[in-house]
Amino acid sequence: MANTSVYGITGYGGYIPRLRMQRAAIAAAHKWMAPSLKSLAKGHRAFCSWDEDSVTMAVEASRDALDNRDRAGIGKLYLSSTTMPFADLQHSAIVAGALNLSSACQTLDLGSTQRAGTSALMAALQNGGSDALLIASEQPKGKPGSIQEIGYGAGAAAFTLGSQNVIASLLGAASRTSFFVDHFRASDSDYNYVWEERWIRDEGYMKLVPDAVKAALKDAKVSAADISHFIMPSPMKGLADAVAKKLGVAAESVSDNLEENCGNTGSAHGLLMLAKVLEQATPGQIILVVGFGQGCDALVFQVTEAISKFKPRRGVSGALADAQVHDAYLRMLSYEGNIDLEWGMRAEKTVKTALTEQYRSSNQLASFMAGKCRCCQTLQFPQMPYCVNPECNASSENFDQVSLVDVPNSVLTYTADWLSYHPAPPLYVGFVQFENGARLLMETVEVGAAGLDVGTPLKVVFRIKDIDTTRGYPRYFWKTTPIEA
Amino acid sequence: MAKGIKDKVAILGMGCSQFGERWDKGTSELLAEAFDEALKDAGIERKEIEAAWYGSCMDAVNVGNSAIPASVALRLDSIPFSRVENMCATGTEALRGAVYAVASGAVDIALAVGAEKLKDTGYGGLPPGFKGTFNDLWMPLGSAPAGFAQLAAGYRAKHGVSKEDLKRAIAHVSWKSHENGVLSPKAHLRKKVSMEQILNAPMIAEPLGLFDCCGVSDGAAAAIVTTPEIARALGRKDMVTIKAIQLSIGSGVESSTNQWDGSHVRTTRNAAKKAYEEAGITDPRKQLSLMEVHDCFSITELVTMEDLFVSKEGRATHDVLDGFYDRTGGGVPCQVDGGLKCFGHPIGATGLRMAYEVYNQLLGRAGERQLKDPSLGLTHNLGGVPYLGIAAISILGLHS
């Protein structure tokens, strides 16, 4: 165990959308044309609400990892995904703004392969340097009626990296590059084009993974038998067990692939599984993480004593447990843009963003900063030129900035609006009262069967505010959701 | 301290178009319909009007912005003509412009005219507005009913009223307006509805059902104002004068501080205090003969009864259910013409339409729905939303 890296994983967190679709409902909808899907119809898959995407999930996973910890020292932000909304606009910059990271933080987007997450983690750990935040986030989209649709999920994982309080250090790693095309997605296409499963299994995973893993184990100077947690996401049932067996990894070490109520989250999945494994891992254990795609990454970690001192805000397990199960398959189709419903003329509202204004007000919009008047202490959002308190009206020039993102809050007023255009009707809207005195009108999402009432406890979540479909521009802001729903 | 405008301005003539789904008419024709009646009532020529104010809210479904298209429609050549817009208070805002012009002595005869052609949107309800480059980036969407429905949650929490009792009280508000609207020939909706229909209607914004919401309508209304002296010289005997016009606009106190509990409309209270002072009213519950209030939604009318200090705080549900505001209830009749509930709410016209009803009632011209000897009437508009908006109140009375 001499090879312990100084720079390693110092924290972890995850996010899985609250919304889960019954796979049986998906299979039932396609029974007329694809009766074989019934064999995959167990459990639930996570799906993004209309206002969630890989950016919003990245922010929420990061909040889970960071909780209220100091962010000032984070000097790098790596964001990996193959399902980001823009072809040319840096998503990690959006995430850095929402997390209120320093403008000195270096940001980098990575993608283009299913091993984007593991490759990003490997590169970041090998590069070392300043404290970093590494995020993998993915919302893979399956064509209606496909095996992918029923098997995919959505989610994100986030890790803090650094040299202090390392909870898992990289013992060794290896990469293998091979132009093995199990699937591909053209840059202007919504769906993957996938080749035959048995070929992917036999010629791909069964041959390429062991090659990389063996090299990584050699680099780490540990044997397959030492592995306590074998993390290998794969689209096929039982494939991780088969690879583990071939490698000589104990069967009980093969990690749960979150099939039951999440589904495969694409390039984020290996790191999402890692975030989950770290919740139960004990000091000294060896974790192997495999990333597959045009070759293979294999990373060997060792858990340290410091693991007991870290807890994510709620962790992947907490996210998994926080589920709202749906059986309306058309809802998922609509949220994923796979069906074009008639929303009426109200949906024609123009939501063009003044990019100038978005930039001017980024402190308020991205980081959700309320102003605290130094004269009368009134906390206020939005921040206008003068204090809102009619007894004060002092200039806002010297307001202190207070983030509302993690301040406890609850319902002051509410209604369920069935008239406004909203992609997930009804639109719940009302005043949110923050414990620190701030209040503002907000949208509340994912209201469950319990509904809302005056006083219902809420929490703040980062979401898509509107989507400008004419220009293809989603804009982001903060919303609320019931803590329990 | 300014003395205000009480009795400085008289209404010389008023007009109101037929409200409804006016597929047959554009905004210009609606304006003309109201203007013709007002001119005839005033007994003056077009060229005697020295200044004009045009109220319209939504450019997209009207004649366009500025007062130019209205000036063209009414052929009012070469006089000062302004377009005003203050959301749902637009009609009253137009009246205020004309009244203040006369009160100031700047002109002798002024016109206020307002119109809205909401049936040109292609759907029911108001079109969602653009809130500006900044607000659109953070403010959630929300229909007009959603804005006002929040009063219900706040009111219930403040006064410990059950969902069922509040629903029944606001249903009575709508029921009453429909009872009155039947007697109102220019109203859009002229059918009685039952309490059961109201209570069981589809939900628009909880707890507001379909019948808790006023309709979308086309309409226009106009007023020609002058000084009492000129009105008398022109042969007016019974004369309606303006006792007060007051506006109160929020600065964010309700929406950004803890100084509001969600149960009432602060700006209405402020405007009412100022209007009562200007008009010399000390006990509105006893002194007012009738009210036309901004019943865009039934919950709005209910809390407005408290905000105008006619019902005591927390007692509006009881007064409403006791029939205090019914036309024949022995209290202060409210929405004698059917209100927004039955006329619909062509935004630029509404404030003037309310004044038209009060004017006609005061002059004894209200036909089947005429009240006995009214002497003082109030109109009230709410622009925006309860927590960030504009309250406009005008008080009209017989000139003593």
GROMACS .gro file of N, CA and C in nm, chain A residues 56 58-64 66-69 71 94-101 313 362-371 379-381 383 401-410 432-436 438-440 442 457-463 476-481 483:
model
  207
   56THR      N    1  -2.841   2.104  -1.448
   56THR     CA    2  -2.906   2.119  -1.316
   56THR      C    3  -2.870   2.002  -1.226
   58ALA      N    4  -2.592   1.837  -1.234
   58ALA     CA    5  -2.453   1.859  -1.193
   58ALA      C    6  -2.448   1.952  -1.071
   59VAL      N    7  -2.531   2.056  -1.075
   59VAL     CA    8  -2.534   2.150  -0.962
   59VAL      C    9  -2.584   2.079  -0.836
   60GLU      N   10  -2.691   2.002  -0.850
   60GLU     CA   11  -2.748   1.936  -0.732
   60GLU      C   12  -2.654   1.829  -0.676
   61ALA      N   13  -2.586   1.756  -0.761
   61ALA     CA   14  -2.489   1.656  -0.712
   61ALA      C   15  -2.375   1.726  -0.638
   62SER      N   16  -2.334   1.840  -0.690
   62SER     CA   17  -2.226   1.915  -0.626
   62SER      C   18  -2.269   1.969  -0.491
   63ARG      N   19  -2.394   2.015  -0.484
   63ARG     CA   20  -2.443   2.064  -0.355
   63ARG      C   21  -2.447   1.950  -0.254
   64ASP      N   22  -2.475   1.829  -0.302
   64ASP     CA   23  -2.476   1.712  -0.214
   64ASP      C   24  -2.335   1.684  -0.160
   66LEU      N   25  -2.077   1.905  -0.154
   66LEU     CA   26  -2.016   2.020  -0.084
   66LEU      C   27  -2.090   2.056   0.043
   67ASP      N   28  -2.220   2.028   0.046
   67ASP     CA   29  -2.306   2.070   0.156
   67ASP      C   30  -2.276   2.216   0.189
   68ASN      N   31  -2.245   2.247   0.312
   68ASN     CA   32  -2.215   2.387   0.344
   68ASN      C   33  -2.065   2.412   0.357
   69ARG      N   34  -1.985   2.318   0.305
   69ARG     CA   35  -1.840   2.335   0.317
   69ARG      C   36  -1.789   2.453   0.236
   71ARG      N   37  -1.614   2.682  -0.018
   71ARG     CA   38  -1.587   2.659  -0.160
   71ARG      C   39  -1.475   2.749  -0.212
   94ILE      N   40  -2.163   2.761  -1.612
   94ILE     CA   41  -2.297   2.776  -1.552
   94ILE      C   42  -2.297   2.713  -1.413
   95VAL      N   43  -2.239   2.594  -1.404
   95VAL     CA   44  -2.237   2.522  -1.277
   95VAL      C   45  -2.155   2.600  -1.173
   96ALA      N   46  -2.041   2.653  -1.215
   96ALA     CA   47  -1.956   2.730  -1.123
   96ALA      C   48  -2.032   2.850  -1.068
   97GLY      N   49  -2.112   2.913  -1.153
   97GLY     CA   50  -2.191   3.028  -1.109
   97GLY      C   51  -2.296   2.988  -1.007
   98ALA      N   52  -2.366   2.877  -1.035
   98ALA     CA   53  -2.469   2.830  -0.943
   98ALA      C   54  -2.410   2.788  -0.809
   99LEU      N   55  -2.286   2.739  -0.811
   99LEU     CA   56  -2.222   2.696  -0.687
   99LEU      C   57  -2.147   2.811  -0.620
  100ASN      N   58  -2.152   2.927  -0.683
  100ASN     CA   59  -2.086   3.045  -0.630
  100ASN      C   60  -1.937   3.022  -0.609
  101LEU      N   61  -1.874   2.954  -0.705
  101LEU     CA   62  -1.729   2.933  -0.697
  101LEU      C   63  -1.658   3.062  -0.737
  313ARG      N   64  -2.452   1.544   0.181
  313ARG     CA   65  -2.574   1.601   0.240
  313ARG      C   66  -2.679   1.492   0.258
  362SER      N   67  -2.601   3.851  -1.292
  362SER     CA   68  -2.562   3.711  -1.269
  362SER      C   69  -2.545   3.679  -1.121
  363ASN      N   70  -2.506   3.776  -1.043
  363ASN     CA   71  -2.491   3.752  -0.899
  363ASN      C   72  -2.625   3.709  -0.838
  364GLN      N   73  -2.730   3.776  -0.877
  364GLN     CA   74  -2.863   3.743  -0.823
  364GLN      C   75  -2.918   3.616  -0.886
  365LEU      N   76  -2.901   3.604  -1.017
  365LEU     CA   77  -2.966   3.495  -1.090
  365LEU      C   78  -2.893   3.363  -1.072
  366ALA      N   79  -2.762   3.365  -1.092
  366ALA     CA   80  -2.687   3.240  -1.087
  366ALA      C   81  -2.666   3.196  -0.943
  367SER      N   82  -2.625   3.289  -0.859
  367SER     CA   83  -2.589   3.250  -0.722
  367SER      C   84  -2.700   3.278  -0.622
  368PHE      N   85  -2.813   3.330  -0.670
  368PHE     CA   86  -2.930   3.354  -0.586
  368PHE      C   87  -2.896   3.437  -0.462
  369MET      N   88  -2.834   3.550  -0.486
  369MET     CA   89  -2.791   3.636  -0.377
  369MET      C   90  -2.898   3.740  -0.343
  370ALA      N   91  -2.939   3.742  -0.219
  370ALA     CA   92  -3.025   3.848  -0.168
  370ALA      C   93  -2.935   3.957  -0.113
  371GLY      N   94  -2.985   4.078  -0.110
  371GLY     CA   95  -2.907   4.188  -0.053
  371GLY      C   96  -2.948   4.212   0.090
  379LEU      N   97  -3.338   4.186   0.448
  379LEU     CA   98  -3.287   4.100   0.341
  379LEU      C   99  -3.385   4.104   0.226
  380GLN      N  100  -3.338   4.124   0.104
  380GLN     CA  101  -3.431   4.142  -0.005
  380GLN      C  102  -3.383   4.083  -0.138
  381PHE      N  103  -3.479   4.022  -0.205
  381PHE     CA  104  -3.459   3.973  -0.341
  381PHE      C  105  -3.585   4.007  -0.418
  383GLN      N  106  -3.271   4.262  -0.576
  383GLN     CA  107  -3.201   4.380  -0.526
  383GLN      C  108  -3.220   4.495  -0.625
  401GLN      N  109  -2.404   4.062   0.050
  401GLN     CA  110  -2.465   3.960  -0.034
  401GLN      C  111  -2.483   3.830   0.045
  402VAL      N  112  -2.608   3.783   0.049
  402VAL     CA  113  -2.640   3.662   0.127
  402VAL      C  114  -2.708   3.562   0.034
  403SER      N  115  -2.648   3.445   0.021
  403SER     CA  116  -2.707   3.343  -0.066
  403SER      C  117  -2.831   3.283  -0.001
  404LEU      N  118  -2.937   3.266  -0.082
  404LEU     CA  119  -3.060   3.205  -0.031
  404LEU      C  120  -3.066   3.055  -0.059
  405VAL      N  121  -2.964   3.004  -0.124
  405VAL     CA  122  -2.969   2.866  -0.175
  405VAL      C  123  -2.993   2.763  -0.065
  406ASP      N  124  -2.932   2.780   0.049
  406ASP     CA  125  -2.945   2.679   0.154
  406ASP      C  126  -3.016   2.729   0.279
  407VAL      N  127  -3.089   2.839   0.264
  407VAL     CA  128  -3.160   2.894   0.380
  407VAL      C  129  -3.295   2.822   0.394
  408PRO      N  130  -3.328   2.772   0.514
  408PRO     CA  131  -3.458   2.704   0.531
  408PRO      C  132  -3.573   2.797   0.495
  409ASN      N  133  -3.675   2.741   0.432
  409ASN     CA  134  -3.787   2.825   0.386
  409ASN      C  135  -3.914   2.743   0.380
  410SER      N  136  -4.026   2.815   0.370
  410SER     CA  137  -4.155   2.746   0.369
  410SER      C  138  -4.259   2.829   0.292
  432VAL      N  139  -4.254   3.239  -0.101
  432VAL     CA  140  -4.172   3.154  -0.017
  432VAL      C  141  -4.111   3.245   0.090
  433GLN      N  142  -4.127   3.204   0.213
  433GLN     CA  143  -4.070   3.281   0.324
  433GLN      C  144  -3.944   3.211   0.372
  434PHE      N  145  -3.833   3.283   0.365
  434PHE     CA  146  -3.706   3.227   0.414
  434PHE      C  147  -3.691   3.262   0.561
  435GLU      N  148  -3.627   3.171   0.634
  435GLU     CA  149  -3.612   3.192   0.780
  435GLU      C  150  -3.532   3.317   0.812
  436ASN      N  151  -3.446   3.357   0.721
  436ASN     CA  152  -3.364   3.477   0.749
  436ASN      C  153  -3.437   3.607   0.716
  438ALA      N  154  -3.591   3.693   0.417
  438ALA     CA  155  -3.615   3.718   0.275
  438ALA      C  156  -3.745   3.651   0.233
  439ARG      N  157  -3.810   3.706   0.132
  439ARG     CA  158  -3.926   3.640   0.074
  439ARG      C  159  -3.937   3.678  -0.073
  440LEU      N  160  -3.985   3.585  -0.150
  440LEU     CA  161  -4.010   3.617  -0.290
  440LEU      C  162  -4.105   3.515  -0.350
  442MET      N  163  -4.199   3.235  -0.592
  442MET     CA  164  -4.121   3.130  -0.657
  442MET      C  165  -4.212   3.021  -0.712
  457PRO      N  166  -4.270   2.299   0.461
  457PRO     CA  167  -4.126   2.323   0.445
  457PRO      C  168  -4.079   2.292   0.302
  458LEU      N  169  -3.998   2.382   0.250
  458LEU     CA  170  -3.947   2.370   0.114
  458LEU      C  171  -3.796   2.374   0.115
  459LYS      N  172  -3.737   2.335   0.002
  459LYS     CA  173  -3.594   2.359  -0.018
  459LYS      C  174  -3.573   2.416  -0.158
  460VAL      N  175  -3.460   2.480  -0.176
  460VAL     CA  176  -3.430   2.546  -0.303
  460VAL      C  177  -3.356   2.450  -0.395
  461VAL      N  178  -3.398   2.446  -0.521
  461VAL     CA  179  -3.330   2.360  -0.620
  461VAL      C  180  -3.298   2.441  -0.746
  462PHE      N  181  -3.190   2.400  -0.813
  462PHE     CA  182  -3.147   2.468  -0.936
  462PHE      C  183  -3.216   2.402  -1.054
  463ARG      N  184  -3.285   2.482  -1.134
  463ARG     CA  185  -3.364   2.425  -1.244
  463ARG      C  186  -3.359   2.515  -1.368
  476TYR      N  187  -3.153   2.933  -1.667
  476TYR     CA  188  -3.163   2.864  -1.538
  476TYR      C  189  -3.194   2.961  -1.425
  477PHE      N  190  -3.265   2.910  -1.327
  477PHE     CA  191  -3.285   2.986  -1.203
  477PHE      C  192  -3.323   2.887  -1.094
  478TRP      N  193  -3.351   2.939  -0.980
  478TRP     CA  194  -3.379   2.856  -0.863
  478TRP      C  195  -3.529   2.842  -0.842
  479LYS      N  196  -3.569   2.725  -0.800
  479LYS     CA  197  -3.710   2.700  -0.767
  479LYS      C  198  -3.714   2.635  -0.629
  480THR      N  199  -3.835   2.605  -0.583
  480THR     CA  200  -3.844   2.533  -0.456
  480THR      C  201  -3.914   2.400  -0.480
  481THR      N  202  -3.896   2.311  -0.385
  481THR     CA  203  -3.966   2.183  -0.389
  481THR      C  204  -3.991   2.142  -0.244
  483ILE      N  205  -3.970   1.954   0.088
  483ILE     CA  206  -3.864   1.868   0.139
  483ILE      C  207  -3.911   1.723   0.137
   0.00000   0.00000   0.00000
